[in-house]
Coordinates of C-alpha atoms in Angstrom, one line a residue:
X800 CA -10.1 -7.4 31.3
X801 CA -8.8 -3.6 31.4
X802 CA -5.6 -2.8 32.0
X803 CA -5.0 0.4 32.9
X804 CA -3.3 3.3 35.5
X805 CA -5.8 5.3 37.5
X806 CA -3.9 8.3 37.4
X807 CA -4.1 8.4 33.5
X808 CA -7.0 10.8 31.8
X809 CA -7.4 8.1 28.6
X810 CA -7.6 5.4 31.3
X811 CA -10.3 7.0 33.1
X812 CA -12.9 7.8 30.2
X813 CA -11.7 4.3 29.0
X814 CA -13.1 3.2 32.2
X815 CA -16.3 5.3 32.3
X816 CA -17.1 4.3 29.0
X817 CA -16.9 0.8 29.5
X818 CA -19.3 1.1 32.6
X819 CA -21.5 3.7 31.4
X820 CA -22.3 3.3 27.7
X821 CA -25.5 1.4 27.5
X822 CA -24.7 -0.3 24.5
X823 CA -21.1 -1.1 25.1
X824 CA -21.9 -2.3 28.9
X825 CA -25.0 -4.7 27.5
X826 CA -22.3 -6.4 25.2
X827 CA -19.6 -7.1 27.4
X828 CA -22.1 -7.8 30.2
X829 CA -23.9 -10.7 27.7
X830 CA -19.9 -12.2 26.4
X831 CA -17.6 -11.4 29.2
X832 CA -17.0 -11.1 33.1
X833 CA -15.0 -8.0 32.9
X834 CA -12.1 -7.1 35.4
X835 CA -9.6 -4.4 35.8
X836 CA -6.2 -4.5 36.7
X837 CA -5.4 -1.3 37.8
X838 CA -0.9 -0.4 37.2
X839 CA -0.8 2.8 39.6
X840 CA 1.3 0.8 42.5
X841 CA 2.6 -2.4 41.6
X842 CA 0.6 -5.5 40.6
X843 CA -0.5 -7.8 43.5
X844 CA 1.5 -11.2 43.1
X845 CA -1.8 -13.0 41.4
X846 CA -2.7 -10.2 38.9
X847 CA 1.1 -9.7 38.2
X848 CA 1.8 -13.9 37.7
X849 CA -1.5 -14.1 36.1
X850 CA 0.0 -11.6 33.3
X851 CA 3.3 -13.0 33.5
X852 CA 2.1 -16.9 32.9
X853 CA 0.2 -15.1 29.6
X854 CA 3.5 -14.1 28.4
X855 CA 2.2 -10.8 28.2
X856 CA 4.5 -7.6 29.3
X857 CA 2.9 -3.9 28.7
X858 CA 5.0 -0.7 28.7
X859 CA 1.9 1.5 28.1
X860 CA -1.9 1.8 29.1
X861 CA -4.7 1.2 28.4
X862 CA -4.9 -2.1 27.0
X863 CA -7.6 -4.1 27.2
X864 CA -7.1 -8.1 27.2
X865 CA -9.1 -10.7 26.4
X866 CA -9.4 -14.3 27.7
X867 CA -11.8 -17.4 27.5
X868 CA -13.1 -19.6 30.3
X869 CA -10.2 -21.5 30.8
X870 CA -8.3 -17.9 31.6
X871 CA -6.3 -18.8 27.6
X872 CA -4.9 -15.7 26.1
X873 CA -7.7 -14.6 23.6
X874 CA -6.6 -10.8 21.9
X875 CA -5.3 -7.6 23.1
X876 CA -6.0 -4.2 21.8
X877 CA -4.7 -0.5 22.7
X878 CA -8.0 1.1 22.5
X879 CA -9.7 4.4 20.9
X880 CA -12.2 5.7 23.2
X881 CA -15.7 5.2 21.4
X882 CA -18.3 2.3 21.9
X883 CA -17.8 1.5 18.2
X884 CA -14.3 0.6 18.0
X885 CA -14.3 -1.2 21.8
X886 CA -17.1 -3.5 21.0
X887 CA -15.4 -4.4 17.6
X888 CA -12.7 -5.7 19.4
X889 CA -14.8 -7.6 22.0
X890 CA -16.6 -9.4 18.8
X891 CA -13.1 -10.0 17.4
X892 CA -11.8 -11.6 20.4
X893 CA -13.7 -14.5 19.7
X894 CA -12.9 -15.1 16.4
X895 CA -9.2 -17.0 15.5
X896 CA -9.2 -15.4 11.9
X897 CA -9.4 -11.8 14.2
X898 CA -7.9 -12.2 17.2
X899 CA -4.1 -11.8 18.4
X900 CA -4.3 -15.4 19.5
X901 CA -4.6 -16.6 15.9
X902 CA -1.5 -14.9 14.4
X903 CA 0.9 -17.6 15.1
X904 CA -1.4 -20.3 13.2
X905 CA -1.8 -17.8 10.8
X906 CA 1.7 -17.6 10.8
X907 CA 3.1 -21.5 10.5
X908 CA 0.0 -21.8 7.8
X909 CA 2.1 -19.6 5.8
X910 CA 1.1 -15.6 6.0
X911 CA 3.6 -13.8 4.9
X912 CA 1.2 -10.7 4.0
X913 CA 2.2 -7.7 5.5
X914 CA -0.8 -7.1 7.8
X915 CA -0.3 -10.6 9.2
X916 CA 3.1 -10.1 9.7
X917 CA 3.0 -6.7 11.4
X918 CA 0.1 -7.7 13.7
X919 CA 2.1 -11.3 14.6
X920 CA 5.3 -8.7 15.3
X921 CA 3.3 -6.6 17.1
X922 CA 2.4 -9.4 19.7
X923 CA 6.0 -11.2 19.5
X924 CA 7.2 -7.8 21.0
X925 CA 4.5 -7.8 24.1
X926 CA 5.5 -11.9 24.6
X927 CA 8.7 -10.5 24.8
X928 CA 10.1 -13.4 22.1
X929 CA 12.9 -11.6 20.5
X930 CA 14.4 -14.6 18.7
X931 CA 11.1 -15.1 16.7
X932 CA 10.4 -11.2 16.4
X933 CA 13.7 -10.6 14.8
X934 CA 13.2 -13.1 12.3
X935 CA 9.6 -12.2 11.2
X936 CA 10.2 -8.6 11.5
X937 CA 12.6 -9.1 8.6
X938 CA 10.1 -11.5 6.6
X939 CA 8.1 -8.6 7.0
X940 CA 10.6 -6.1 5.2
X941 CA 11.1 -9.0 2.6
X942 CA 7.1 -8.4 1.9
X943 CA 7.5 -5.1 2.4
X944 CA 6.7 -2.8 -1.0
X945 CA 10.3 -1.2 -1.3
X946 CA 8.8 1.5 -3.4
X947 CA 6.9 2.8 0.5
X948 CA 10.5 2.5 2.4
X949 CA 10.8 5.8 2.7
X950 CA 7.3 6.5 4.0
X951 CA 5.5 7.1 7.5
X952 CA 4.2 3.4 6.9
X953 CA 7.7 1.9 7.1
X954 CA 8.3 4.2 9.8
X955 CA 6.1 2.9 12.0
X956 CA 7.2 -0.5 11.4
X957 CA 10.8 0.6 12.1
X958 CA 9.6 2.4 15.5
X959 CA 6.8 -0.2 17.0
X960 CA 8.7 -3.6 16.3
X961 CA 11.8 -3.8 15.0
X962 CA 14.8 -4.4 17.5
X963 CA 17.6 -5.6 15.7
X964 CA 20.0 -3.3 13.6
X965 CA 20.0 -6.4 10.9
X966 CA 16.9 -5.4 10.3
X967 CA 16.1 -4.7 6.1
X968 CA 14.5 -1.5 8.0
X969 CA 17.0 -0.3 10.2
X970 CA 19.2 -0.6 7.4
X971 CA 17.1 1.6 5.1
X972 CA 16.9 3.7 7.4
X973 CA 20.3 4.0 8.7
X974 CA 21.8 4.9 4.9
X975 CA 18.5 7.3 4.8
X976 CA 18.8 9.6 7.6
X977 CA 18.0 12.8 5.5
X978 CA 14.4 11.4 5.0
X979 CA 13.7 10.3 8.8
X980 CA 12.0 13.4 9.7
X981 CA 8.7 15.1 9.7
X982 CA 7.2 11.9 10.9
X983 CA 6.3 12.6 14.8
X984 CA 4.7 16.0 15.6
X985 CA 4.1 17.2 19.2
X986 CA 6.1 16.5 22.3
X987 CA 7.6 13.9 20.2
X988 CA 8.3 16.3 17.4
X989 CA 12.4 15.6 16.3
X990 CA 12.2 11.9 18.2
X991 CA 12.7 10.0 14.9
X992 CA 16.4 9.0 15.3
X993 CA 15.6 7.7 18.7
X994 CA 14.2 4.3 17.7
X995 CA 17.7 3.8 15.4
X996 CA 19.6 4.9 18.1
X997 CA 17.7 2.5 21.2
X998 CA 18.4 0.1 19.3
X999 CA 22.2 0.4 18.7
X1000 CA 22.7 1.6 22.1
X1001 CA 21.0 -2.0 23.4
X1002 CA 23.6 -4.1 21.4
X1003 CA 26.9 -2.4 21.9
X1004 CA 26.0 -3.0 25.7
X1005 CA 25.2 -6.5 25.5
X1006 CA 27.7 -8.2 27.2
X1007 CA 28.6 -10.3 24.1
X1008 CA 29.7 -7.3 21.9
X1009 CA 32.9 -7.6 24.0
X1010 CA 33.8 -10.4 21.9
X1011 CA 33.3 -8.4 18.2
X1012 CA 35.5 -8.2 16.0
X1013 CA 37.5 -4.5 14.8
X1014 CA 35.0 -4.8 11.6
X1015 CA 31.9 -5.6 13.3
X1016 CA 32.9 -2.5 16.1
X1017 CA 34.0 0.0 13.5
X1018 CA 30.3 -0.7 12.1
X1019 CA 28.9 0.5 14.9
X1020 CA 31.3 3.2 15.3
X1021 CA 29.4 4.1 12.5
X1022 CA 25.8 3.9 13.9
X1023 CA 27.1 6.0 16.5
X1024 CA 28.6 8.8 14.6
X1025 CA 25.4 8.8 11.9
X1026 CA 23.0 8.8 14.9
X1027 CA 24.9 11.7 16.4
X1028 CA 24.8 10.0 20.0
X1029 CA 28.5 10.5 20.4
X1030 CA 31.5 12.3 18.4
X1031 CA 33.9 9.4 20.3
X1032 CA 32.3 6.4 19.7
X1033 CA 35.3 4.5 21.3
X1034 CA 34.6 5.3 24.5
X1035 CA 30.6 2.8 24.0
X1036 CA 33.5 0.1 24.4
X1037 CA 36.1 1.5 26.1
X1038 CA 33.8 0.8 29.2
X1039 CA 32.8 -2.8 28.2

């Protein structure tokens, strides 16, 4: 299945390639009955409860999904746009030691390798399971070399997956503003403080933070002030 937006450029040689690559369109033609769902105007009802019975939720495109007979979650990927890398997935798919499907038994077997844990995050976030993301994210900084914290590698980490400002990285990277820079270029050029500063923003409004303590506030005071997203942080709960 494709997932996509007709309007988008990527989604459109996505879809050309996927239809017009001889070699590509023989292997999905022989494994797969392929479908697209197509995100320009809202999902019909049965494509969008379809997704939504998956327990999969997408705030980009493309991504291509992957199912078996019985319509069973399989493997997502965001894709590159060459026959190489799209078949490669296909062939994953199929495979529990490859595929997104596989992470959790990987997982509960006892994983605790980065890779495994960054792929499992990865697909906790699109599930939408924040209770279970939040506590293998931080697994995942516990396996974490501490020696690459302050690389684009632990970046990444910090910007795809992590949501909580418990976090081992948010915490890095919170006492280590200097060194967030330089890691988006582009439009997104100067963007690195956003992540931090989403995620604070997203806990001082939950509802709960009404009943914080003065320590727990004044610590977010403190977010506030590092992340330059206000010089009164008071006022984030004077409107609580």
């Amino acid at each position: 299945m494709e997932y996509f937006n007709s309007d988008c450029s990527v989604c459109k040689r996505l879809g050309k390639l996927l239809r017009e690559d001889s070699e590509v369109s023989e292997y999905y033609n022989a494994n797969y009955i392929s479908y697209a769902m197509n995100t320009y105007n809202e999902l019909p009802a049965q494509e969008h409860a379809f997704l939504k019975n998956a327990h999969l939720n997408f705030n980009s495109v493309p991504v291509l999904l992957y199912f078996d007979k019985d319509k069973k979650f399989l493997h997502y990927s965001t894709p590159e746009i060459n026959a190489e890398f799209i078949i490669s997935e296909g062939k994953k798919a199929l495979f529990p030691a490859f595929n997104a499907a596989g992470l959790k038994s990987k997982y509960e077997a006892g994983d605790r390798t980065v890779r495994t844990l960054y792929a499992f995050s990865s697909f906790l976030v699109i599930q939408e399971n924040t209770q279970l993301l939040n506590k293998v994210t931080q697994e995942l900084y516990d396996s974490f070399r501490k020696g690459e914290l302050p690389t684009k590698k632990s970046y990444i980490i910090l910007k795809n997956v992590v949501q909580s400002s418990d976090n081992g990285f948010f915490q890095y990277w919170i006492n280590n503003l200097s060194g967030l820079t330089g890691f988006e270029s582009g439009i997104k050029s100067g963007t690195e403080f956003s992540y931090l500063q989403t995620i604070v923003l997203k806990e001082v409004s939950d509802p709960n933070s009404k009943n914080w303590d003065e320590a727990k506030k004044n610590k977010y005071k403190e977010y506030i002030v590092k992340l330059k997203m206000s010089e009164n942080p008071d006022v984030f709960f004077e409107i609580l």
